[in-house]
Protein backbone atom coordinates (compact mmCIF):
# COMPACT_ATOMS: atom_id res chain seq x y z
CA UNK A 1 0.00 0.00 0.00
CA UNK A 2 1.39 3.38 -1.08
CA UNK A 3 1.61 6.15 1.48
CA UNK A 4 0.80 9.67 0.40
CA UNK A 5 3.30 12.37 1.21
CA UNK A 6 1.87 15.37 3.01
CA UNK A 7 1.99 18.37 0.60
CA UNK A 8 3.09 20.59 3.48
CA UNK A 9 6.12 18.36 4.04
CA UNK A 10 7.07 18.71 0.37
CA UNK A 11 6.87 22.49 0.60
CA UNK A 12 8.96 22.56 3.78
CA UNK A 13 11.59 20.25 2.25
CA UNK A 14 11.71 22.44 -0.86
CA UNK A 15 12.28 25.58 1.21
CA UNK A 16 14.96 23.82 3.27
CA UNK A 17 16.71 22.73 0.07
CA UNK A 18 16.54 26.27 -1.35
CA UNK A 19 17.91 27.68 1.91
CA UNK A 20 20.82 25.24 1.84
CA UNK A 21 21.62 26.14 -1.78
CA UNK A 22 21.37 29.86 -1.02
CA UNK A 23 23.59 29.77 2.06
CA UNK A 24 26.12 27.47 0.36
CA UNK A 25 26.38 29.75 -2.68
CA UNK A 26 26.78 32.79 -0.41
CA UNK A 27 29.58 31.00 1.45
CA UNK A 28 31.41 30.25 -1.81
CA UNK A 29 30.89 33.50 -3.74
CA UNK A 30 33.47 36.22 -2.98
CA UNK A 31 32.19 38.99 -0.73
CA UNK A 32 30.56 41.68 -2.87
CA UNK A 33 32.52 44.89 -3.28
CA UNK A 34 29.55 47.19 -2.72
CA UNK A 35 28.65 45.36 0.49
CA UNK A 36 32.21 45.14 1.81
CA UNK A 37 33.57 48.54 0.79
CA UNK A 38 30.48 50.76 0.97
CA UNK A 39 27.43 49.68 2.94
CA UNK A 40 29.05 47.58 5.66
CA UNK A 41 31.77 50.18 6.22
CA UNK A 42 29.11 52.90 6.46
CA UNK A 43 27.38 50.91 9.20
CA UNK A 44 30.73 50.35 10.91
CA UNK A 45 31.44 54.10 10.82
CA UNK A 46 28.25 54.73 12.80
CA UNK A 47 29.26 52.18 15.44
CA UNK A 48 32.38 54.23 16.21
CA UNK A 49 30.62 57.59 16.08
CA UNK A 50 31.86 58.62 12.63
CA UNK A 51 29.98 59.94 9.61
CA UNK A 52 29.10 57.24 7.04
CA UNK A 53 30.13 59.72 4.36
CA UNK A 54 33.76 59.27 5.33
CA UNK A 55 33.38 56.01 3.41
CA UNK A 56 34.28 56.58 -0.23
CA UNK A 57 31.45 55.31 -2.38
CA UNK A 58 28.60 55.66 0.12
CA UNK A 59 26.07 58.05 -1.42
CA UNK A 60 22.83 56.85 0.20
CA UNK A 61 20.78 58.58 2.94
CA UNK A 62 22.16 58.10 6.46
CA UNK A 63 19.25 55.90 7.56
CA UNK A 64 20.50 53.20 5.18
CA UNK A 65 23.79 53.09 7.09
CA UNK A 66 21.78 52.41 10.25
CA UNK A 67 20.37 49.24 8.64
CA UNK A 68 23.91 47.96 8.12
CA UNK A 69 25.01 48.32 11.76
CA UNK A 70 24.09 44.67 12.55
CA UNK A 71 26.17 43.49 9.57
CA UNK A 72 29.09 45.62 10.74
CA UNK A 73 29.01 43.96 14.16
CA UNK A 74 29.19 40.42 12.75
CA UNK A 75 32.25 38.71 11.23
CA UNK A 76 32.58 39.77 7.61
CA UNK A 77 31.95 36.37 5.97
CA UNK A 78 28.96 35.60 8.22
CA UNK A 79 27.47 39.05 7.59
CA UNK A 80 27.88 38.48 3.83
CA UNK A 81 26.13 35.09 3.95
CA UNK A 82 23.18 36.63 5.80
CA UNK A 83 23.00 39.70 3.59
CA UNK A 84 23.34 37.74 0.33
CA UNK A 85 20.55 35.35 1.36
CA UNK A 86 18.22 38.12 2.52
CA UNK A 87 19.03 40.20 -0.56
CA UNK A 88 17.94 37.46 -2.96
CA UNK A 89 14.81 36.62 -0.93
CA UNK A 90 13.71 40.27 -0.69
CA UNK A 91 14.43 40.82 -4.40
CA UNK A 92 12.19 37.87 -5.28
CA UNK A 93 9.40 38.94 -2.93
CA UNK A 94 9.53 42.52 -4.25
CA UNK A 95 9.23 41.41 -7.89
CA UNK A 96 6.29 39.14 -7.05
CA UNK A 97 4.59 42.02 -5.21
CA UNK A 98 5.18 44.16 -8.32
CA UNK A 99 3.09 41.69 -10.33
CA UNK A 100 5.84 39.57 -11.88
CA UNK A 101 4.93 35.91 -12.45
CA UNK A 102 7.34 32.96 -12.15
CA UNK A 103 8.51 32.89 -15.79
CA UNK A 104 8.98 36.65 -15.93
CA UNK A 105 10.79 36.38 -12.60
CA UNK A 106 13.25 33.86 -14.03
CA UNK A 107 14.02 36.11 -17.01
CA UNK A 108 14.65 39.11 -14.76
CA UNK A 109 16.75 37.04 -12.35
CA UNK A 110 19.10 35.87 -15.14
CA UNK A 111 19.68 39.42 -16.36
CA UNK A 112 23.00 41.07 -15.43
CA UNK A 113 20.99 43.67 -13.52
CA UNK A 114 19.98 41.11 -10.88
CA UNK A 115 23.32 39.27 -11.16
CA UNK A 116 25.26 42.45 -10.40
CA UNK A 117 23.04 43.38 -7.48
CA UNK A 118 23.44 39.97 -5.85
CA UNK A 119 27.13 39.36 -6.48
CA UNK A 120 28.29 42.88 -5.64
CA UNK A 121 25.97 43.18 -2.66
CA UNK A 122 23.87 46.15 -3.66
CA UNK A 123 20.54 47.30 -2.19
CA UNK A 124 18.20 47.22 -5.20
CA UNK A 125 16.07 44.61 -3.45
CA UNK A 126 15.21 47.07 -0.67
CA UNK A 127 14.41 49.80 -3.16
CA UNK A 128 12.12 47.52 -5.18
CA UNK A 129 10.41 46.42 -1.97
CA UNK A 130 9.82 50.07 -1.07
CA UNK A 131 7.85 50.48 -4.30
CA UNK A 132 5.32 47.94 -3.01
CA UNK A 133 4.73 49.67 0.33
CA UNK A 134 2.55 52.65 1.26
CA UNK A 135 4.13 56.09 0.63
CA UNK A 136 4.71 56.68 4.35
CA UNK A 137 6.95 53.60 4.64
CA UNK A 138 8.07 53.17 1.05
CA UNK A 139 9.56 56.64 0.61
CA UNK A 140 12.40 55.78 3.03
CA UNK A 141 13.54 52.97 0.76
CA UNK A 142 12.84 54.76 -2.54
CA UNK A 143 15.09 57.66 -1.51
CA UNK A 144 17.99 55.24 -1.06
CA UNK A 145 18.19 55.19 -4.87
CA UNK A 146 16.27 58.07 -6.44
CA UNK A 147 17.93 57.32 -9.79
CA UNK A 148 15.70 54.24 -10.07
CA UNK A 149 12.62 55.60 -8.25
CA UNK A 150 12.20 59.33 -8.93
CA UNK A 151 9.31 58.68 -11.33
CA UNK A 152 7.36 56.71 -8.74
CA UNK A 153 8.17 59.25 -6.02
CA UNK A 154 6.79 62.02 -8.24
CA UNK A 155 3.64 60.00 -8.95
CA UNK A 156 3.11 59.34 -5.24
CA UNK A 157 3.55 63.03 -4.40
CA UNK A 158 1.18 64.01 -7.21
CA UNK A 159 -1.49 61.67 -5.84
CA UNK A 160 -1.06 62.97 -2.30
CA UNK A 161 -1.31 66.60 -3.44
CA UNK A 162 -4.55 65.81 -5.25
CA UNK A 163 -5.87 64.18 -2.08
CA UNK A 164 -5.19 67.33 -0.07
CA UNK A 165 -2.69 68.86 2.34
CA UNK A 166 -3.52 66.44 5.16
CA UNK A 167 -2.57 63.49 2.98
CA UNK A 168 0.69 65.15 1.99
CA UNK A 169 1.50 65.78 5.64
CA UNK A 170 0.58 62.22 6.57
CA UNK A 171 2.68 60.64 3.81
CA UNK A 172 5.71 62.95 3.76
CA UNK A 173 5.71 65.06 6.92
CA UNK A 174 8.17 62.89 8.83
CA UNK A 175 10.54 62.24 5.93
CA UNK A 176 10.54 65.98 5.11
CA UNK A 177 11.52 66.84 8.68
CA UNK A 178 14.32 64.25 8.68
CA UNK A 179 15.63 65.51 5.32
CA UNK A 180 15.59 69.07 6.65
CA UNK A 181 17.68 68.00 9.66
CA UNK A 182 20.08 66.16 7.32
CA UNK A 183 20.52 69.35 5.32
CA UNK A 184 21.00 71.50 8.44
CA UNK A 185 23.64 69.18 9.90
CA UNK A 186 25.20 68.50 6.45
CA UNK A 187 24.80 64.73 6.69
CA UNK A 188 25.16 64.14 2.97
CA UNK A 189 27.99 63.00 0.66
CA UNK A 190 30.51 65.66 -0.40
CA UNK A 191 30.29 64.69 -4.08
CA UNK A 192 28.20 62.73 -6.57
CA UNK A 193 29.23 59.70 -8.65
CA UNK A 194 28.55 61.33 -12.03
CA UNK A 195 32.14 60.90 -13.21
CA UNK A 196 32.49 57.27 -12.06
CA UNK A 197 33.36 54.68 -14.72
CA UNK A 198 30.35 52.56 -13.79
CA UNK A 199 27.92 55.37 -14.64
CA UNK A 200 25.69 54.10 -17.48
CA UNK A 201 23.11 56.79 -18.15
CA UNK A 202 21.09 58.33 -20.96
CA UNK A 203 20.91 61.87 -19.57
CA UNK A 204 19.91 64.38 -20.95
CA UNK A 205 18.47 62.73 -24.08
CA UNK A 206 16.78 60.09 -21.98
CA UNK A 207 14.43 62.75 -20.61
CA UNK A 208 12.41 62.44 -23.84
CA UNK A 209 11.41 58.75 -23.53
CA UNK A 210 11.44 59.03 -19.75
CA UNK A 211 9.06 61.99 -19.79
CA UNK A 212 6.65 60.22 -22.12
CA UNK A 213 6.73 57.12 -19.92
CA UNK A 214 6.02 59.21 -16.85
CA UNK A 215 3.07 60.91 -18.56
CA UNK A 216 1.53 57.53 -19.46
CA UNK A 217 2.24 56.23 -15.95
CA UNK A 218 0.39 59.19 -14.40
CA UNK A 219 -2.48 58.81 -16.83
CA UNK A 220 -2.88 55.08 -16.16
CA UNK A 221 -1.68 54.98 -12.53
CA UNK A 222 0.99 52.53 -13.67
CA UNK A 223 3.48 51.97 -10.83
CA UNK A 224 5.88 49.83 -12.86
CA UNK A 225 6.02 52.29 -15.74
CA UNK A 226 6.66 55.17 -13.32
CA UNK A 227 9.60 53.19 -11.95
CA UNK A 228 10.84 52.44 -15.47
CA UNK A 229 10.88 56.14 -16.35
CA UNK A 230 13.16 56.99 -13.43
CA UNK A 231 16.70 56.15 -14.66
CA UNK A 232 16.08 58.09 -17.88
CA UNK A 233 15.98 61.30 -15.81
CA UNK A 234 19.17 60.68 -13.85
CA UNK A 235 22.72 61.84 -14.71
CA UNK A 236 24.14 58.82 -12.85
CA UNK A 237 22.86 55.26 -13.00
CA UNK A 238 24.75 52.04 -12.27
CA UNK A 239 23.93 49.09 -14.51
CA UNK A 240 21.84 47.19 -11.94
CA UNK A 241 19.42 50.11 -11.53
CA UNK A 242 18.18 49.68 -15.10
CA UNK A 243 16.30 46.58 -13.93
CA UNK A 244 13.21 48.76 -13.43
CA UNK A 245 12.94 49.16 -17.22
CA UNK A 246 12.18 45.44 -17.48
CA UNK A 247 9.06 45.76 -15.30
CA UNK A 248 6.65 47.30 -17.88
CA UNK A 249 7.95 44.82 -20.48
CA UNK A 250 7.18 41.82 -18.28
CA UNK A 251 3.70 41.17 -19.71
CA UNK A 252 5.09 40.77 -23.24
CA UNK A 253 7.46 37.83 -23.21
CA UNK A 254 9.18 38.77 -26.48
CA UNK A 255 9.79 42.32 -25.30
CA UNK A 256 11.11 41.02 -21.99
CA UNK A 257 13.48 38.66 -23.81
CA UNK A 258 14.66 41.57 -25.92
CA UNK A 259 15.17 43.70 -22.81
CA UNK A 260 17.17 40.88 -21.26
CA UNK A 261 19.35 40.64 -24.36
CA UNK A 262 19.90 44.42 -24.31
CA UNK A 263 20.98 44.18 -20.67
CA UNK A 264 23.73 41.73 -21.64
CA UNK A 265 24.87 44.02 -24.46
CA UNK A 266 25.04 46.89 -21.96
CA UNK A 267 27.18 44.74 -19.69
CA UNK A 268 29.49 43.88 -22.62
CA UNK A 269 29.80 47.60 -23.49
CA UNK A 270 30.60 48.34 -19.84
CA UNK A 271 33.25 45.61 -19.56
CA UNK A 272 34.89 46.48 -22.87
CA UNK A 273 34.81 50.21 -22.00
CA UNK A 274 33.30 51.08 -25.37
CA UNK A 275 32.75 54.84 -25.80
CA UNK A 276 29.89 56.33 -23.80
CA UNK A 277 27.61 57.19 -26.74
CA UNK A 278 26.95 53.54 -27.63
CA UNK A 279 25.27 52.64 -24.35
CA UNK A 280 23.33 55.92 -24.39
CA UNK A 281 21.91 55.22 -27.85
CA UNK A 282 21.04 51.64 -26.90
CA UNK A 283 19.25 52.75 -23.72
CA UNK A 284 17.24 55.41 -25.55
CA UNK A 285 16.23 52.91 -28.26
CA UNK A 286 15.11 50.53 -25.51
CA UNK A 287 13.10 53.35 -23.94
CA UNK A 288 11.22 53.96 -27.19
CA UNK A 289 10.57 50.22 -27.53
CA UNK A 290 8.87 50.29 -24.13
CA UNK A 291 6.87 53.33 -25.24
CA UNK A 292 5.84 51.58 -28.45
CA UNK A 293 4.49 48.67 -26.44
CA UNK A 294 2.65 51.02 -24.08
CA UNK A 295 1.01 52.96 -26.92
CA UNK A 296 0.01 49.71 -28.61
CA UNK A 297 -1.52 48.48 -25.35
CA UNK A 298 -3.37 51.78 -24.86
CA UNK A 299 -4.72 51.69 -28.41
CA UNK A 300 -5.89 48.11 -27.91
CA UNK A 301 -7.95 48.96 -24.85
CA UNK A 302 -9.28 52.23 -26.26
CA UNK A 303 -10.48 50.63 -29.52
CA UNK A 304 -14.24 51.40 -29.70
CA UNK A 305 -14.89 48.14 -31.60
CA UNK A 306 -13.18 46.15 -28.85
CA UNK A 307 -15.13 47.97 -26.14
CA UNK A 308 -18.48 47.88 -27.93
CA UNK A 309 -21.30 46.06 -26.16
CA UNK A 310 -23.87 44.02 -28.12
CA UNK A 311 -27.40 44.14 -26.78
Tab-separated table of C-alpha atoms in Angstrom:
chain	number	residue	atom	x	y	z
A	1	UNK	CA	0.000	0.000	0.000
A	2	UNK	CA	1.395	3.376	-1.075
A	3	UNK	CA	1.611	6.146	1.478
A	4	UNK	CA	0.801	9.666	0.397
A	5	UNK	CA	3.303	12.373	1.207
A	6	UNK	CA	1.873	15.371	3.014
A	7	UNK	CA	1.994	18.366	0.596
A	8	UNK	CA	3.087	20.594	3.477
A	9	UNK	CA	6.121	18.356	4.043
A	10	UNK	CA	7.071	18.713	0.372
A	11	UNK	CA	6.871	22.493	0.605
A	12	UNK	CA	8.959	22.556	3.783
A	13	UNK	CA	11.590	20.254	2.250
A	14	UNK	CA	11.713	22.442	-0.864
A	15	UNK	CA	12.279	25.582	1.209
A	16	UNK	CA	14.955	23.825	3.273
A	17	UNK	CA	16.711	22.730	0.070
A	18	UNK	CA	16.543	26.267	-1.352
A	19	UNK	CA	17.908	27.681	1.911
A	20	UNK	CA	20.819	25.235	1.845
A	21	UNK	CA	21.617	26.144	-1.781
A	22	UNK	CA	21.372	29.863	-1.021
A	23	UNK	CA	23.587	29.769	2.059
A	24	UNK	CA	26.116	27.470	0.360
A	25	UNK	CA	26.382	29.747	-2.675
A	26	UNK	CA	26.785	32.787	-0.412
A	27	UNK	CA	29.579	31.005	1.449
A	28	UNK	CA	31.408	30.248	-1.811
A	29	UNK	CA	30.886	33.497	-3.735
A	30	UNK	CA	33.470	36.223	-2.980
A	31	UNK	CA	32.192	38.995	-0.730
A	32	UNK	CA	30.560	41.684	-2.874
A	33	UNK	CA	32.525	44.888	-3.278
A	34	UNK	CA	29.546	47.187	-2.716
A	35	UNK	CA	28.649	45.355	0.491
A	36	UNK	CA	32.214	45.140	1.806
A	37	UNK	CA	33.572	48.544	0.788
A	38	UNK	CA	30.482	50.760	0.967
A	39	UNK	CA	27.432	49.677	2.942
A	40	UNK	CA	29.046	47.577	5.664
A	41	UNK	CA	31.766	50.176	6.224
A	42	UNK	CA	29.112	52.905	6.465
A	43	UNK	CA	27.378	50.908	9.196
A	44	UNK	CA	30.730	50.355	10.905
A	45	UNK	CA	31.437	54.099	10.825
A	46	UNK	CA	28.250	54.732	12.798
A	47	UNK	CA	29.256	52.180	15.444
A	48	UNK	CA	32.378	54.226	16.212
A	49	UNK	CA	30.620	57.586	16.077
A	50	UNK	CA	31.863	58.615	12.634
A	51	UNK	CA	29.979	59.938	9.610
A	52	UNK	CA	29.097	57.240	7.040
A	53	UNK	CA	30.128	59.718	4.364
A	54	UNK	CA	33.755	59.275	5.326
A	55	UNK	CA	33.380	56.010	3.407
A	56	UNK	CA	34.285	56.584	-0.227
A	57	UNK	CA	31.446	55.308	-2.382
A	58	UNK	CA	28.603	55.663	0.118
A	59	UNK	CA	26.068	58.053	-1.425
A	60	UNK	CA	22.835	56.852	0.204
A	61	UNK	CA	20.784	58.580	2.940
A	62	UNK	CA	22.164	58.102	6.460
A	63	UNK	CA	19.249	55.904	7.556
A	64	UNK	CA	20.501	53.199	5.183
A	65	UNK	CA	23.793	53.088	7.085
A	66	UNK	CA	21.782	52.412	10.245
A	67	UNK	CA	20.375	49.239	8.639
A	68	UNK	CA	23.915	47.965	8.122
A	69	UNK	CA	25.010	48.318	11.756
A	70	UNK	CA	24.094	44.668	12.550
A	71	UNK	CA	26.165	43.491	9.572
A	72	UNK	CA	29.093	45.624	10.742
A	73	UNK	CA	29.011	43.957	14.158
A	74	UNK	CA	29.190	40.424	12.751
A	75	UNK	CA	32.250	38.713	11.226
A	76	UNK	CA	32.579	39.774	7.605
A	77	UNK	CA	31.949	36.374	5.972
A	78	UNK	CA	28.963	35.605	8.218
A	79	UNK	CA	27.466	39.045	7.590
A	80	UNK	CA	27.882	38.479	3.831
A	81	UNK	CA	26.128	35.089	3.951
A	82	UNK	CA	23.176	36.629	5.800
A	83	UNK	CA	22.996	39.702	3.590
A	84	UNK	CA	23.341	37.736	0.334
A	85	UNK	CA	20.555	35.354	1.357
A	86	UNK	CA	18.222	38.121	2.523
A	87	UNK	CA	19.028	40.201	-0.559
A	88	UNK	CA	17.935	37.459	-2.955
A	89	UNK	CA	14.810	36.621	-0.931
A	90	UNK	CA	13.713	40.269	-0.688
A	91	UNK	CA	14.432	40.817	-4.400
A	92	UNK	CA	12.188	37.870	-5.277
A	93	UNK	CA	9.396	38.945	-2.926
A	94	UNK	CA	9.530	42.522	-4.248
A	95	UNK	CA	9.228	41.409	-7.889
A	96	UNK	CA	6.291	39.140	-7.049
A	97	UNK	CA	4.591	42.015	-5.205
A	98	UNK	CA	5.184	44.158	-8.319
A	99	UNK	CA	3.086	41.690	-10.326
A	100	UNK	CA	5.843	39.572	-11.881
A	101	UNK	CA	4.932	35.911	-12.449
A	102	UNK	CA	7.341	32.961	-12.150
A	103	UNK	CA	8.506	32.886	-15.790
A	104	UNK	CA	8.978	36.645	-15.927
A	105	UNK	CA	10.786	36.379	-12.595
A	106	UNK	CA	13.255	33.862	-14.030
A	107	UNK	CA	14.022	36.110	-17.012
A	108	UNK	CA	14.649	39.112	-14.764
A	109	UNK	CA	16.746	37.044	-12.351
A	110	UNK	CA	19.097	35.874	-15.141
A	111	UNK	CA	19.679	39.422	-16.359
A	112	UNK	CA	23.001	41.072	-15.434
A	113	UNK	CA	20.988	43.674	-13.525
A	114	UNK	CA	19.984	41.110	-10.885
A	115	UNK	CA	23.316	39.273	-11.159
A	116	UNK	CA	25.265	42.448	-10.405
A	117	UNK	CA	23.038	43.385	-7.484
A	118	UNK	CA	23.439	39.973	-5.851
A	119	UNK	CA	27.127	39.363	-6.482
A	120	UNK	CA	28.293	42.878	-5.637
A	121	UNK	CA	25.973	43.176	-2.657
A	122	UNK	CA	23.872	46.150	-3.660
A	123	UNK	CA	20.541	47.298	-2.194
A	124	UNK	CA	18.204	47.225	-5.196
A	125	UNK	CA	16.071	44.607	-3.452
A	126	UNK	CA	15.212	47.069	-0.669
A	127	UNK	CA	14.405	49.805	-3.165
A	128	UNK	CA	12.115	47.522	-5.177
A	129	UNK	CA	10.411	46.424	-1.967
A	130	UNK	CA	9.824	50.068	-1.075
A	131	UNK	CA	7.846	50.485	-4.295
A	132	UNK	CA	5.322	47.940	-3.008
A	133	UNK	CA	4.727	49.670	0.334
A	134	UNK	CA	2.555	52.650	1.257
A	135	UNK	CA	4.127	56.090	0.628
A	136	UNK	CA	4.714	56.679	4.352
A	137	UNK	CA	6.949	53.604	4.635
A	138	UNK	CA	8.074	53.167	1.049
A	139	UNK	CA	9.561	56.642	0.613
A	140	UNK	CA	12.401	55.779	3.027
A	141	UNK	CA	13.540	52.969	0.763
A	142	UNK	CA	12.838	54.759	-2.537
A	143	UNK	CA	15.086	57.660	-1.511
A	144	UNK	CA	17.989	55.241	-1.058
A	145	UNK	CA	18.192	55.189	-4.868
A	146	UNK	CA	16.269	58.073	-6.438
A	147	UNK	CA	17.932	57.323	-9.786
A	148	UNK	CA	15.695	54.242	-10.065
A	149	UNK	CA	12.618	55.595	-8.251
A	150	UNK	CA	12.204	59.330	-8.933
A	151	UNK	CA	9.313	58.682	-11.335
A	152	UNK	CA	7.362	56.712	-8.736
A	153	UNK	CA	8.171	59.251	-6.017
A	154	UNK	CA	6.795	62.022	-8.244
A	155	UNK	CA	3.644	59.998	-8.952
A	156	UNK	CA	3.110	59.342	-5.242
A	157	UNK	CA	3.547	63.034	-4.398
A	158	UNK	CA	1.176	64.015	-7.210
A	159	UNK	CA	-1.491	61.666	-5.842
A	160	UNK	CA	-1.058	62.967	-2.300
A	161	UNK	CA	-1.310	66.596	-3.441
A	162	UNK	CA	-4.549	65.808	-5.251
A	163	UNK	CA	-5.874	64.177	-2.077
A	164	UNK	CA	-5.193	67.325	-0.066
A	165	UNK	CA	-2.689	68.862	2.337
A	166	UNK	CA	-3.521	66.440	5.164
A	167	UNK	CA	-2.572	63.492	2.984
A	168	UNK	CA	0.693	65.149	1.986
A	169	UNK	CA	1.502	65.785	5.637
A	170	UNK	CA	0.581	62.216	6.566
A	171	UNK	CA	2.681	60.639	3.815
A	172	UNK	CA	5.709	62.953	3.761
A	173	UNK	CA	5.708	65.064	6.922
A	174	UNK	CA	8.174	62.887	8.835
A	175	UNK	CA	10.536	62.242	5.932
A	176	UNK	CA	10.543	65.982	5.110
A	177	UNK	CA	11.517	66.839	8.682
A	178	UNK	CA	14.315	64.249	8.675
A	179	UNK	CA	15.629	65.505	5.315
A	180	UNK	CA	15.588	69.073	6.648
A	181	UNK	CA	17.681	68.004	9.663
A	182	UNK	CA	20.078	66.159	7.323
A	183	UNK	CA	20.519	69.348	5.318
A	184	UNK	CA	21.001	71.501	8.438
A	185	UNK	CA	23.642	69.176	9.895
A	186	UNK	CA	25.196	68.499	6.452
A	187	UNK	CA	24.801	64.730	6.692
A	188	UNK	CA	25.163	64.140	2.970
A	189	UNK	CA	27.987	63.004	0.659
A	190	UNK	CA	30.507	65.658	-0.403
A	191	UNK	CA	30.286	64.686	-4.076
A	192	UNK	CA	28.199	62.729	-6.573
A	193	UNK	CA	29.228	59.700	-8.654
A	194	UNK	CA	28.546	61.328	-12.029
A	195	UNK	CA	32.145	60.897	-13.208
A	196	UNK	CA	32.487	57.269	-12.063
A	197	UNK	CA	33.365	54.683	-14.725
A	198	UNK	CA	30.346	52.565	-13.785
A	199	UNK	CA	27.925	55.368	-14.643
A	200	UNK	CA	25.688	54.099	-17.475
A	201	UNK	CA	23.111	56.793	-18.148
A	202	UNK	CA	21.087	58.333	-20.956
A	203	UNK	CA	20.914	61.873	-19.570
A	204	UNK	CA	19.914	64.378	-20.949
A	205	UNK	CA	18.470	62.729	-24.079
A	206	UNK	CA	16.777	60.089	-21.978
A	207	UNK	CA	14.433	62.750	-20.609
A	208	UNK	CA	12.408	62.440	-23.841
A	209	UNK	CA	11.408	58.748	-23.533
A	210	UNK	CA	11.444	59.032	-19.746
A	211	UNK	CA	9.062	61.986	-19.787
A	212	UNK	CA	6.653	60.216	-22.121
A	213	UNK	CA	6.735	57.121	-19.921
A	214	UNK	CA	6.023	59.211	-16.852
A	215	UNK	CA	3.068	60.913	-18.559
A	216	UNK	CA	1.533	57.532	-19.465
A	217	UNK	CA	2.242	56.235	-15.947
A	218	UNK	CA	0.385	59.187	-14.398
A	219	UNK	CA	-2.482	58.807	-16.833
A	220	UNK	CA	-2.884	55.081	-16.164
A	221	UNK	CA	-1.679	54.983	-12.531
A	222	UNK	CA	0.994	52.534	-13.667
A	223	UNK	CA	3.484	51.975	-10.832
A	224	UNK	CA	5.881	49.830	-12.857
A	225	UNK	CA	6.016	52.294	-15.740
A	226	UNK	CA	6.655	55.168	-13.320
A	227	UNK	CA	9.598	53.190	-11.946
A	228	UNK	CA	10.844	52.439	-15.466
A	229	UNK	CA	10.879	56.137	-16.353
A	230	UNK	CA	13.163	56.995	-13.428
A	231	UNK	CA	16.698	56.153	-14.664
A	232	UNK	CA	16.082	58.091	-17.876
A	233	UNK	CA	15.983	61.305	-15.812
A	234	UNK	CA	19.172	60.678	-13.845
A	235	UNK	CA	22.720	61.835	-14.712
A	236	UNK	CA	24.136	58.823	-12.848
A	237	UNK	CA	22.864	55.263	-12.999
A	238	UNK	CA	24.752	52.037	-12.270
A	239	UNK	CA	23.935	49.090	-14.513
A	240	UNK	CA	21.837	47.188	-11.943
A	241	UNK	CA	19.419	50.108	-11.527
A	242	UNK	CA	18.179	49.684	-15.104
A	243	UNK	CA	16.304	46.581	-13.926
A	244	UNK	CA	13.207	48.763	-13.429
A	245	UNK	CA	12.942	49.163	-17.220
A	246	UNK	CA	12.176	45.436	-17.481
A	247	UNK	CA	9.061	45.763	-15.300
A	248	UNK	CA	6.649	47.295	-17.878
A	249	UNK	CA	7.947	44.824	-20.481
A	250	UNK	CA	7.179	41.824	-18.275
A	251	UNK	CA	3.704	41.166	-19.707
A	252	UNK	CA	5.087	40.775	-23.235
A	253	UNK	CA	7.456	37.828	-23.209
A	254	UNK	CA	9.183	38.767	-26.480
A	255	UNK	CA	9.786	42.323	-25.297
A	256	UNK	CA	11.109	41.016	-21.985
A	257	UNK	CA	13.480	38.656	-23.812
A	258	UNK	CA	14.662	41.569	-25.922
A	259	UNK	CA	15.170	43.700	-22.810
A	260	UNK	CA	17.170	40.881	-21.257
A	261	UNK	CA	19.351	40.644	-24.360
A	262	UNK	CA	19.903	44.419	-24.312
A	263	UNK	CA	20.976	44.176	-20.667
A	264	UNK	CA	23.733	41.729	-21.638
A	265	UNK	CA	24.866	44.018	-24.465
A	266	UNK	CA	25.044	46.891	-21.965
A	267	UNK	CA	27.180	44.735	-19.691
A	268	UNK	CA	29.489	43.883	-22.620
A	269	UNK	CA	29.804	47.598	-23.487
A	270	UNK	CA	30.595	48.335	-19.841
A	271	UNK	CA	33.253	45.607	-19.559
A	272	UNK	CA	34.889	46.483	-22.872
A	273	UNK	CA	34.808	50.206	-22.000
A	274	UNK	CA	33.296	51.080	-25.370
A	275	UNK	CA	32.755	54.842	-25.798
A	276	UNK	CA	29.885	56.325	-23.799
A	277	UNK	CA	27.614	57.187	-26.744
A	278	UNK	CA	26.947	53.540	-27.626
A	279	UNK	CA	25.267	52.638	-24.348
A	280	UNK	CA	23.332	55.917	-24.390
A	281	UNK	CA	21.907	55.220	-27.847
A	282	UNK	CA	21.035	51.638	-26.901
A	283	UNK	CA	19.246	52.746	-23.719
A	284	UNK	CA	17.239	55.410	-25.555
A	285	UNK	CA	16.230	52.911	-28.255
A	286	UNK	CA	15.111	50.529	-25.507
A	287	UNK	CA	13.096	53.345	-23.938
A	288	UNK	CA	11.216	53.963	-27.187
A	289	UNK	CA	10.566	50.218	-27.528
A	290	UNK	CA	8.873	50.293	-24.126
A	291	UNK	CA	6.871	53.329	-25.245
A	292	UNK	CA	5.837	51.576	-28.451
A	293	UNK	CA	4.492	48.671	-26.440
A	294	UNK	CA	2.645	51.021	-24.080
A	295	UNK	CA	1.014	52.960	-26.918
A	296	UNK	CA	0.013	49.713	-28.610
A	297	UNK	CA	-1.525	48.479	-25.350
A	298	UNK	CA	-3.372	51.776	-24.856
A	299	UNK	CA	-4.719	51.692	-28.411
A	300	UNK	CA	-5.894	48.113	-27.914
A	301	UNK	CA	-7.955	48.958	-24.851
A	302	UNK	CA	-9.284	52.234	-26.260
A	303	UNK	CA	-10.479	50.628	-29.516
A	304	UNK	CA	-14.241	51.403	-29.705
A	305	UNK	CA	-14.890	48.144	-31.599
A	306	UNK	CA	-13.179	46.150	-28.849
A	307	UNK	CA	-15.130	47.968	-26.139
A	308	UNK	CA	-18.476	47.881	-27.925
A	309	UNK	CA	-21.299	46.056	-26.159
A	310	UNK	CA	-23.866	44.024	-28.122
A	311	UNK	CA	-27.399	44.138	-26.778
